[in-house]
XYZ file of C-alpha atoms in Angstrom:
578
model
C 112.379 10.744 222.908
C 111.895 13.784 225.391
C 115.809 14.200 225.528
C 115.430 14.219 221.594
C 113.429 17.172 221.246
C 114.171 19.005 223.141
C 117.511 19.729 221.937
C 116.178 19.356 218.114
C 114.126 22.732 219.665
C 116.612 25.065 221.089
C 118.662 24.196 218.017
C 115.784 25.556 215.477
C 116.076 28.963 217.664
C 119.672 29.447 217.690
C 119.588 29.151 214.089
C 116.555 31.709 213.163
C 117.639 33.681 215.697
C 121.749 33.789 213.522
C 119.395 33.875 210.277
C 118.149 37.470 211.283
C 120.978 39.045 212.293
C 123.266 38.019 209.482
C 120.500 39.571 207.501
C 120.714 42.826 209.396
C 123.976 42.949 209.508
C 124.150 43.291 205.742
C 122.487 44.406 204.379
C 122.706 47.752 207.283
C 126.307 47.601 205.198
C 125.423 46.091 201.622
C 126.298 48.808 198.841
C 125.619 49.078 195.003
C 128.475 49.531 194.059
C 131.068 47.568 195.694
C 131.061 44.012 197.300
C 134.235 42.740 198.933
C 135.107 39.562 199.146
C 135.948 38.641 202.817
C 136.718 35.219 202.658
C 136.048 32.457 200.071
C 133.598 29.728 200.189
C 134.875 27.084 201.737
C 131.729 23.884 201.497
C 131.448 20.746 204.248
C 129.533 17.497 203.509
C 127.970 16.434 206.269
C 128.168 12.619 207.708
C 126.320 10.529 206.578
C 124.230 7.377 208.132
C 122.422 5.238 206.978
C 118.716 3.548 207.416
C 118.208 0.466 208.726
C 116.468 -1.777 207.090
C 114.347 -3.174 209.927
C 113.532 -0.760 212.914
C 113.742 -1.060 215.929
C 110.571 -0.679 217.709
C 110.499 -0.166 221.764
C 106.826 0.335 221.682
C 105.695 -2.132 224.324
C 102.171 -1.843 222.497
C 103.816 -2.480 219.000
C 105.703 -5.855 220.226
C 103.211 -7.167 221.828
C 100.930 -9.559 220.317
C 96.751 -10.241 220.204
C 95.206 -13.381 221.089
C 93.274 -14.430 218.143
C 90.737 -17.658 219.102
C 88.624 -18.448 215.419
C 85.173 -19.898 216.382
C 83.390 -22.727 214.039
C 79.850 -22.834 214.113
C 78.786 -26.081 212.361
C 75.132 -27.337 211.301
C 73.746 -29.630 209.400
C 72.291 -29.149 205.820
C 68.597 -31.401 204.304
C 69.374 -32.806 201.330
C 67.773 -35.521 200.242
C 70.160 -35.785 196.388
C 71.456 -39.774 196.811
C 75.354 -39.352 193.945
C 75.015 -42.309 191.687
C 78.165 -44.403 191.116
C 80.338 -43.896 188.136
C 80.205 -46.548 184.937
C 82.098 -46.541 182.180
C 80.434 -46.481 179.012
C 80.302 -50.104 176.986
C 81.498 -49.742 174.458
C 80.976 -51.996 170.685
C 83.015 -54.588 170.149
C 82.995 -55.874 166.913
C 84.685 -58.991 165.723
C 87.449 -59.272 163.720
C 87.161 -60.380 160.377
C 88.778 -62.333 158.481
C 90.602 -62.217 155.996
C 91.490 -64.651 153.423
C 93.666 -64.570 150.361
C 91.242 -67.259 147.922
C 87.059 -67.904 147.153
C 85.414 -69.741 144.894
C 81.680 -69.009 143.530
C 79.266 -71.141 142.054
C 76.074 -71.174 141.677
C 72.416 -71.642 139.122
C 69.347 -70.364 137.812
C 66.735 -69.111 135.421
C 66.934 -69.660 131.071
C 69.963 -72.860 132.169
C 72.011 -69.964 133.967
C 76.196 -70.676 134.982
C 77.820 -68.221 137.188
C 81.491 -69.594 138.820
C 83.702 -67.668 139.406
C 87.378 -68.915 141.097
C 89.640 -67.015 142.535
C 93.534 -67.548 143.471
C 96.156 -65.573 145.390
C 99.502 -66.648 146.967
C 102.033 -64.143 148.509
C 105.890 -66.198 147.701
C 107.296 -64.091 150.347
C 106.906 -61.056 152.306
C 107.914 -58.854 148.574
C 106.324 -61.461 146.288
C 102.468 -62.388 144.978
C 101.139 -64.197 142.509
C 97.170 -64.693 141.240
C 94.898 -65.492 139.617
C 91.532 -66.701 138.492
C 88.390 -68.335 135.951
C 85.558 -67.248 135.617
C 82.690 -68.082 133.787
C 79.180 -67.620 133.242
C 76.323 -68.283 130.651
C 72.672 -69.347 129.732
C 71.039 -71.784 127.337
C 68.378 -69.092 126.275
C 64.505 -69.449 126.508
C 62.758 -65.511 125.569
C 59.819 -65.762 123.905
C 58.721 -65.652 120.779
C 61.779 -66.580 119.279
C 62.917 -68.123 116.173
C 66.551 -68.643 116.196
C 68.581 -69.865 119.558
C 70.382 -66.955 121.803
C 72.020 -68.850 124.069
C 75.169 -67.021 125.141
C 78.674 -67.940 127.088
C 81.785 -65.913 128.673
C 84.592 -67.407 130.185
C 87.535 -65.579 131.728
C 91.213 -66.701 132.723
C 93.651 -64.352 134.325
C 96.990 -64.892 135.933
C 99.629 -62.516 137.185
C 102.412 -61.753 139.054
C 103.516 -59.000 141.701
C 106.627 -57.767 143.485
C 107.333 -54.745 145.243
C 110.869 -53.340 146.946
C 112.185 -50.829 148.739
C 111.559 -48.204 145.798
C 109.418 -48.855 143.180
C 106.513 -51.976 142.362
C 105.883 -53.878 139.261
C 103.219 -56.679 138.102
C 102.138 -58.504 134.663
C 99.563 -60.331 134.165
C 98.251 -62.203 130.888
C 94.874 -64.586 129.939
C 92.449 -64.706 128.521
C 88.672 -64.396 126.911
C 85.829 -66.725 125.498
C 82.078 -65.097 124.494
C 79.078 -66.533 122.467
C 76.092 -65.033 121.371
C 73.755 -64.896 118.289
C 72.295 -62.581 116.007
C 69.168 -63.797 117.392
C 66.778 -60.611 116.625
C 65.514 -60.618 112.959
C 62.398 -58.396 112.642
C 59.542 -59.687 111.146
C 59.212 -58.812 108.112
C 62.810 -61.098 107.754
C 61.495 -64.568 109.939
C 60.486 -66.908 107.096
C 63.530 -65.108 104.639
C 65.882 -66.211 107.285
C 64.570 -69.397 108.811
C 64.245 -70.535 104.770
C 67.971 -70.075 104.260
C 68.308 -72.134 106.663
C 71.160 -68.962 108.796
C 72.861 -69.848 111.925
C 73.120 -66.755 114.268
C 75.574 -67.556 115.890
C 79.399 -66.413 116.571
C 82.135 -66.196 118.866
C 85.067 -63.549 119.715
C 87.971 -64.347 120.934
C 91.397 -61.804 122.520
C 94.508 -63.212 124.635
C 96.477 -60.289 125.908
C 98.680 -59.165 128.619
C 100.882 -56.233 129.518
C 102.246 -54.455 133.445
C 103.038 -51.788 134.577
C 105.693 -50.224 137.452
C 105.391 -47.477 139.648
C 108.493 -45.641 141.427
C 109.082 -44.296 144.656
C 111.154 -40.649 145.332
C 111.636 -39.773 141.372
C 110.761 -37.623 138.772
C 109.218 -40.586 136.806
C 105.714 -41.612 138.255
C 105.055 -44.692 136.449
C 104.276 -46.318 133.968
C 102.302 -49.024 131.914
C 102.069 -51.662 128.599
C 99.257 -54.002 127.395
C 99.043 -56.184 124.339
C 96.355 -57.467 122.763
C 94.725 -60.335 120.293
C 91.501 -59.514 119.347
C 89.891 -62.059 116.161
C 86.073 -63.868 115.532
C 85.182 -67.167 114.138
C 83.672 -64.827 111.365
C 87.748 -64.278 109.732
C 88.717 -60.753 111.517
C 91.366 -59.447 113.686
C 92.549 -56.849 115.565
C 95.941 -55.809 116.756
C 96.255 -53.549 119.955
C 99.573 -52.728 122.018
C 99.296 -49.461 124.197
C 102.276 -47.970 126.405
C 101.712 -45.005 128.746
C 104.147 -42.812 131.215
C 104.070 -40.449 133.755
C 106.813 -37.856 134.309
C 107.110 -34.850 137.225
C 109.713 -32.510 135.184
C 111.395 -30.092 136.475
C 111.328 -26.513 135.112
C 113.271 -23.854 137.314
C 111.022 -24.203 140.337
C 108.107 -26.044 138.994
C 106.683 -29.135 138.497
C 105.025 -30.148 135.120
C 103.935 -33.489 134.863
C 104.256 -34.849 131.868
C 102.048 -38.219 130.001
C 103.622 -39.563 127.087
C 100.833 -42.500 124.985
C 101.911 -43.852 122.529
C 98.718 -46.279 120.924
C 99.359 -48.908 117.761
C 95.557 -50.642 115.696
C 95.545 -53.342 113.224
C 92.649 -54.645 111.893
C 91.125 -56.469 108.621
C 88.055 -57.744 108.243
C 86.916 -60.870 105.341
C 85.328 -58.068 104.034
C 82.899 -55.001 104.705
C 79.063 -56.337 104.394
C 78.381 -54.591 101.098
C 81.332 -56.521 99.397
C 83.504 -59.506 98.803
C 86.633 -57.231 99.244
C 89.121 -56.965 103.122
C 88.792 -53.747 105.400
C 91.386 -52.742 106.240
C 91.844 -50.451 109.148
C 94.905 -49.471 111.015
C 96.825 -46.053 112.715
C 98.775 -44.823 115.427
C 98.740 -42.297 117.706
C 101.809 -40.084 120.008
C 100.511 -37.944 122.410
C 101.877 -35.693 124.813
C 100.050 -33.584 127.703
C 101.214 -30.902 130.080
C 99.850 -29.459 133.185
C 100.737 -27.519 136.154
C 98.827 -27.527 138.728
C 98.670 -23.916 140.970
C 96.804 -23.912 144.365
C 96.187 -20.726 146.424
C 94.439 -20.945 149.837
C 91.441 -22.844 148.702
C 91.389 -22.596 144.868
C 92.962 -25.110 143.136
C 93.586 -25.259 139.670
C 95.211 -26.907 136.512
C 96.580 -25.387 133.765
C 97.002 -28.180 129.967
C 97.912 -28.991 127.330
C 97.573 -32.008 125.364
C 99.470 -32.801 121.981
C 98.810 -35.537 119.727
C 100.414 -36.864 116.313
C 97.566 -39.214 114.882
C 98.961 -41.800 111.235
C 96.379 -44.080 108.980
C 97.844 -46.310 108.001
C 96.016 -46.574 104.795
C 95.809 -43.481 104.162
C 99.087 -42.682 104.755
C 97.705 -39.560 106.264
C 98.749 -37.172 109.325
C 98.216 -35.120 111.091
C 98.668 -32.862 114.307
C 95.745 -32.334 117.276
C 95.958 -29.682 120.351
C 93.267 -30.306 123.193
C 92.878 -28.088 126.231
C 92.956 -29.340 129.465
C 92.288 -27.428 131.471
C 89.943 -27.993 135.432
C 89.681 -25.800 138.353
C 88.239 -27.137 142.337
C 87.763 -23.305 145.149
C 85.942 -23.994 147.671
C 83.627 -22.018 148.275
C 82.278 -24.127 152.005
C 84.693 -26.174 153.391
C 83.688 -29.923 152.196
C 80.012 -28.638 151.699
C 79.786 -26.305 149.235
C 82.580 -27.807 146.497
C 82.986 -26.036 143.228
C 84.107 -27.482 140.050
C 85.281 -27.276 136.027
C 87.080 -28.056 133.241
C 87.428 -28.319 129.276
C 89.431 -30.896 128.063
C 89.761 -32.324 124.529
C 91.209 -36.102 123.714
C 91.642 -38.248 120.871
C 89.270 -41.257 121.103
C 91.210 -44.007 119.444
C 87.995 -45.938 118.475
C 88.431 -50.896 117.702
C 86.656 -53.248 117.569
C 87.635 -55.164 120.417
C 84.913 -52.000 122.231
C 82.415 -52.049 119.721
C 82.182 -56.496 120.391
C 82.149 -55.450 123.856
C 79.754 -52.219 124.163
C 77.343 -54.838 121.424
C 78.509 -57.955 121.209
C 75.963 -57.689 117.404
C 77.623 -55.999 115.514
C 78.534 -57.474 112.104
C 82.107 -57.769 111.667
C 82.532 -55.458 108.715
C 82.878 -52.432 110.507
C 84.585 -49.274 109.717
C 87.138 -48.299 112.464
C 88.566 -45.206 112.134
C 89.298 -42.804 115.751
C 87.193 -39.786 117.481
C 87.914 -35.688 117.416
C 86.846 -34.984 120.792
C 87.428 -31.188 119.910
C 86.012 -30.200 124.185
C 84.718 -31.710 127.297
C 83.580 -28.930 128.671
C 81.586 -29.371 132.761
C 80.781 -27.770 135.613
C 78.827 -28.879 138.634
C 79.173 -28.807 142.891
C 79.164 -30.401 145.432
C 80.156 -31.241 148.225
C 78.422 -32.542 152.155
C 74.544 -32.444 152.772
C 75.635 -33.985 156.751
C 78.511 -36.381 157.954
C 77.118 -39.339 156.270
C 74.987 -37.564 153.167
C 77.216 -35.657 149.453
C 76.361 -34.570 146.297
C 77.341 -33.078 142.823
C 75.554 -31.380 140.157
C 76.980 -31.489 137.215
C 76.193 -29.896 133.068
C 78.560 -30.527 130.534
C 78.371 -30.080 126.958
C 80.981 -32.056 124.742
C 81.614 -31.717 120.937
C 83.116 -35.077 119.268
C 83.857 -35.236 115.749
C 83.147 -38.347 114.323
C 81.573 -39.866 116.463
C 80.501 -43.765 116.884
C 76.893 -44.780 116.774
C 75.736 -48.017 116.627
C 73.223 -48.133 113.569
C 70.295 -51.508 112.373
C 72.472 -52.345 108.835
C 70.355 -51.706 105.948
C 68.966 -55.600 105.689
C 69.967 -56.882 101.603
C 66.673 -58.912 101.112
C 67.837 -58.137 97.509
C 70.824 -61.219 98.250
C 71.456 -61.722 101.044
C 74.784 -64.003 101.801
C 75.499 -63.862 105.674
C 73.524 -64.918 108.685
C 73.782 -60.918 109.744
C 72.226 -60.019 106.656
C 68.299 -59.981 108.156
C 68.454 -56.489 109.175
C 69.497 -58.443 112.485
C 73.039 -56.876 113.850
C 74.918 -53.320 114.230
C 76.820 -51.672 111.885
C 79.044 -47.921 112.936
C 77.774 -44.445 111.382
C 79.948 -41.626 112.201
C 78.719 -38.308 112.713
C 79.503 -34.775 114.227
C 77.479 -34.802 117.291
C 77.341 -32.049 120.124
C 76.022 -33.479 124.040
C 74.974 -31.725 126.193
C 73.408 -33.001 129.258
C 73.011 -32.329 133.021
C 73.379 -34.500 135.836
C 72.680 -35.048 140.590
C 74.066 -37.977 142.790
C 73.430 -37.978 145.648
C 75.253 -40.709 148.226
C 74.545 -42.099 151.032
C 76.550 -43.739 154.139
C 74.888 -43.537 157.381
C 77.556 -46.150 159.185
C 79.010 -49.037 158.075
C 76.290 -51.195 157.339
C 74.312 -48.985 154.574
C 75.527 -47.857 151.741
C 72.384 -45.835 149.240
C 72.778 -43.947 145.964
C 71.408 -42.802 143.610
C 71.699 -40.778 140.305
C 70.480 -39.061 137.254
C 71.358 -37.937 133.793
C 69.727 -36.233 130.849
C 71.158 -35.786 127.342
C 70.423 -33.702 124.116
C 71.395 -34.838 120.826
C 72.906 -32.400 118.261
C 74.163 -33.923 115.007
C 75.490 -32.749 111.343
C 74.622 -35.665 108.792
C 72.192 -38.008 110.590
C 68.859 -37.821 111.793
C 69.120 -38.917 115.150
C 72.222 -39.798 117.874
C 71.262 -43.429 117.373
C 71.148 -45.352 120.205
C 71.548 -42.644 122.626
C 69.210 -42.968 124.963
C 67.747 -39.743 126.352
C 67.743 -39.559 130.266
C 69.594 -42.744 132.506
C 69.172 -43.484 136.125
C 70.859 -45.202 138.918
C 69.791 -46.471 142.324
C 72.351 -48.902 144.013
C 72.172 -50.163 147.848
C 74.212 -52.386 150.069
C 72.489 -53.174 153.140
C 74.534 -56.016 155.962
C 71.445 -56.092 158.079
C 73.034 -58.243 160.306
C 76.960 -60.403 161.610
C 74.456 -62.914 159.533
C 72.259 -61.444 156.569
C 73.383 -59.414 153.868
C 70.756 -57.674 151.346
C 71.687 -56.049 148.453
C 69.856 -53.456 144.412
C 70.311 -52.484 141.986
C 67.357 -50.127 139.774
C 68.532 -49.013 136.535
C 66.245 -47.127 133.885
C 67.160 -45.898 130.226
C 64.556 -43.645 127.778
C 64.287 -44.004 124.425
C 65.900 -44.365 121.615
C 66.380 -44.219 117.807
C 67.341 -46.379 115.357
C 66.649 -46.998 111.740
C 64.294 -49.718 110.002
C 67.247 -50.296 106.318
C 65.047 -52.568 103.362
C 67.033 -52.956 100.623
C 65.591 -54.618 97.444
C 64.762 -54.820 93.629
C 61.074 -53.706 93.473
C 62.406 -49.857 95.476
C 65.153 -47.374 93.557
C 66.179 -46.266 97.063
C 66.601 -48.158 99.912
C 63.647 -47.308 102.177
C 63.948 -46.126 105.550
C 61.972 -45.874 109.049
C 63.028 -44.418 111.876
C 62.669 -46.215 114.987
C 61.790 -46.310 118.804
C 62.823 -47.714 121.763
C 60.823 -48.017 124.545
C 62.922 -46.686 127.827
C 63.139 -49.488 130.376
C 63.328 -50.211 134.153
C 65.422 -52.788 135.301
C 65.773 -54.368 139.073
C 67.734 -56.539 140.537
C 67.982 -57.650 144.145
C 70.226 -59.931 146.640
C 69.706 -61.641 150.042
C 72.917 -64.088 150.955
C 73.847 -65.724 154.275
C 77.066 -66.037 155.914
C 76.843 -69.559 157.780
C 80.370 -68.602 158.490
C 83.639 -67.053 158.211
C 83.751 -69.030 155.382
C 80.643 -69.831 153.621
C 77.493 -68.239 152.610
C 74.791 -68.924 150.508
C 73.161 -66.325 148.585
C 70.422 -65.666 145.598
C 69.589 -63.620 143.615
C 66.541 -61.951 140.782
C 67.017 -59.460 138.335
C 64.688 -57.774 136.150
C 61.755 -58.160 139.214
C 59.901 -55.751 136.439
C 59.922 -59.398 134.822
C 59.869 -56.823 131.704
C 61.932 -58.072 128.310
C 63.060 -54.581 127.114
C 64.701 -54.297 123.786
C 68.664 -52.900 124.808
C 68.619 -52.651 121.437
C 66.736 -52.837 118.171
C 64.915 -56.445 118.315
C 66.966 -57.722 120.446
C 64.702 -58.229 123.711
C 66.383 -59.674 126.858
C 65.378 -62.742 128.934
C 62.223 -61.991 131.831
C 62.240 -62.516 135.548
C 64.912 -64.572 136.240
C 65.863 -66.045 139.815
C 69.772 -67.680 140.664
C 71.091 -69.614 143.635
C 74.550 -70.194 144.570
C 77.149 -70.143 147.894
C 80.494 -68.572 148.008
C 83.104 -69.893 150.024
C 86.417 -68.574 151.307
C 90.138 -70.547 152.105
C 93.166 -70.217 152.073
C 96.497 -73.025 151.023
């Protein structure tokens, strides 16, 4: 090592002396004018050497490794904590519910009420099934302070067949219904005359129908359906109605237009009108198409469309086209918590004798039937969830109807009553242009699988053109329903309804009166509370008890037609397979 250092120093000193000497010599001989090159410069390359990746260390101090010893000094820590053993949480397992394809119910109650129903369903194969049901509800009546029979009966029979294939599913059904009622609502001023004439207030309806529908998978044709019904009564009236409908997705370039095509035929006859013995015929057919295009962008969904209808009146021979808007929109303001929605729609409503008699079974068989032109139905609202188990819906609406059907008590024919419904104990139909403004609120609570609660309230205001009032339309409606599965065996429920005041008219026609004498009658609001309680004896058999009109109020749903007071009914339901 020392030898190498000595050689390096000797070489450095020699190089320094040589350079100094040469520089001095050059300075003495250089001429600023001409420079003569004695020998050309010949560069040389010195030998290269590679640095070793692991240098060789000859230092004994570096090569010797010191031995290091580690000592751990441990001491105990005082602690009183004792961890408990982990235990898996217990998950409540519900007993699998045994489902049955068939059931039968039978109940009896006050007013000699009988309630019975049998529902049957049988799977022929994995893709085919056949079923049907029979139901009956009747009461022998017995409303206090009535001079005429008030019994009623409602019986229905239905059979159906369904099939589900790979790309489509279809079913057909047929049924028959028979109903019996009484025009028992004779005003006090006419009871003596009606009793003297020995009127028979009983009347009945019957109907038979046949229909079917089909749905397709992965095709532009979504579904189709048809329906035919024959409806009549024991007063010589008859009505036929045929409806057909198809839903198609119509592709236009890169978009699809939802299209609905429908056809509706109605034809019927009454033996007479209310004032004459002339036969009353009515009928029309409608053909319509509705188009809608859906647009979605983030939280906004808009449906833009319109409906076009063609109406032909078979009796008058007149025809007319109708165009209605079909626009709806929803916007999620705050996810599912706050959703705004609205729309403006219109429709050509096909009225029928069957629909009128179903809503009000005390109509007379002398009605004038025509369609209602609903120019537009505009609505806006907010809906959403207040929590995971509570939802709400608040809305407002404005409806403009032309030729809206209103129920109104028929004129009392005091001069020469000819029929059992001429004593102010039946209802006719009047048509008027009615504008309706309404607001509504609804709350639904689903606390768990065993408890459900719903509350709804509505307020309406009406404006008419020709009629003095919007007859028999309530200004306030409210409802509440409750369904509670108490435990494995006990269950209960309740339904409450409130209907506000309605107005009707009592018109008296007589020989001593130059003009019919009319009086506006205000029907009081009413509150109807119903409840039921049941017990599951086993998976197949259960018993129940019901109480209707609990507040025992014989209110009038229609003028001069009080309903049964408090009613009790008890029965049993049996489920089975075969």
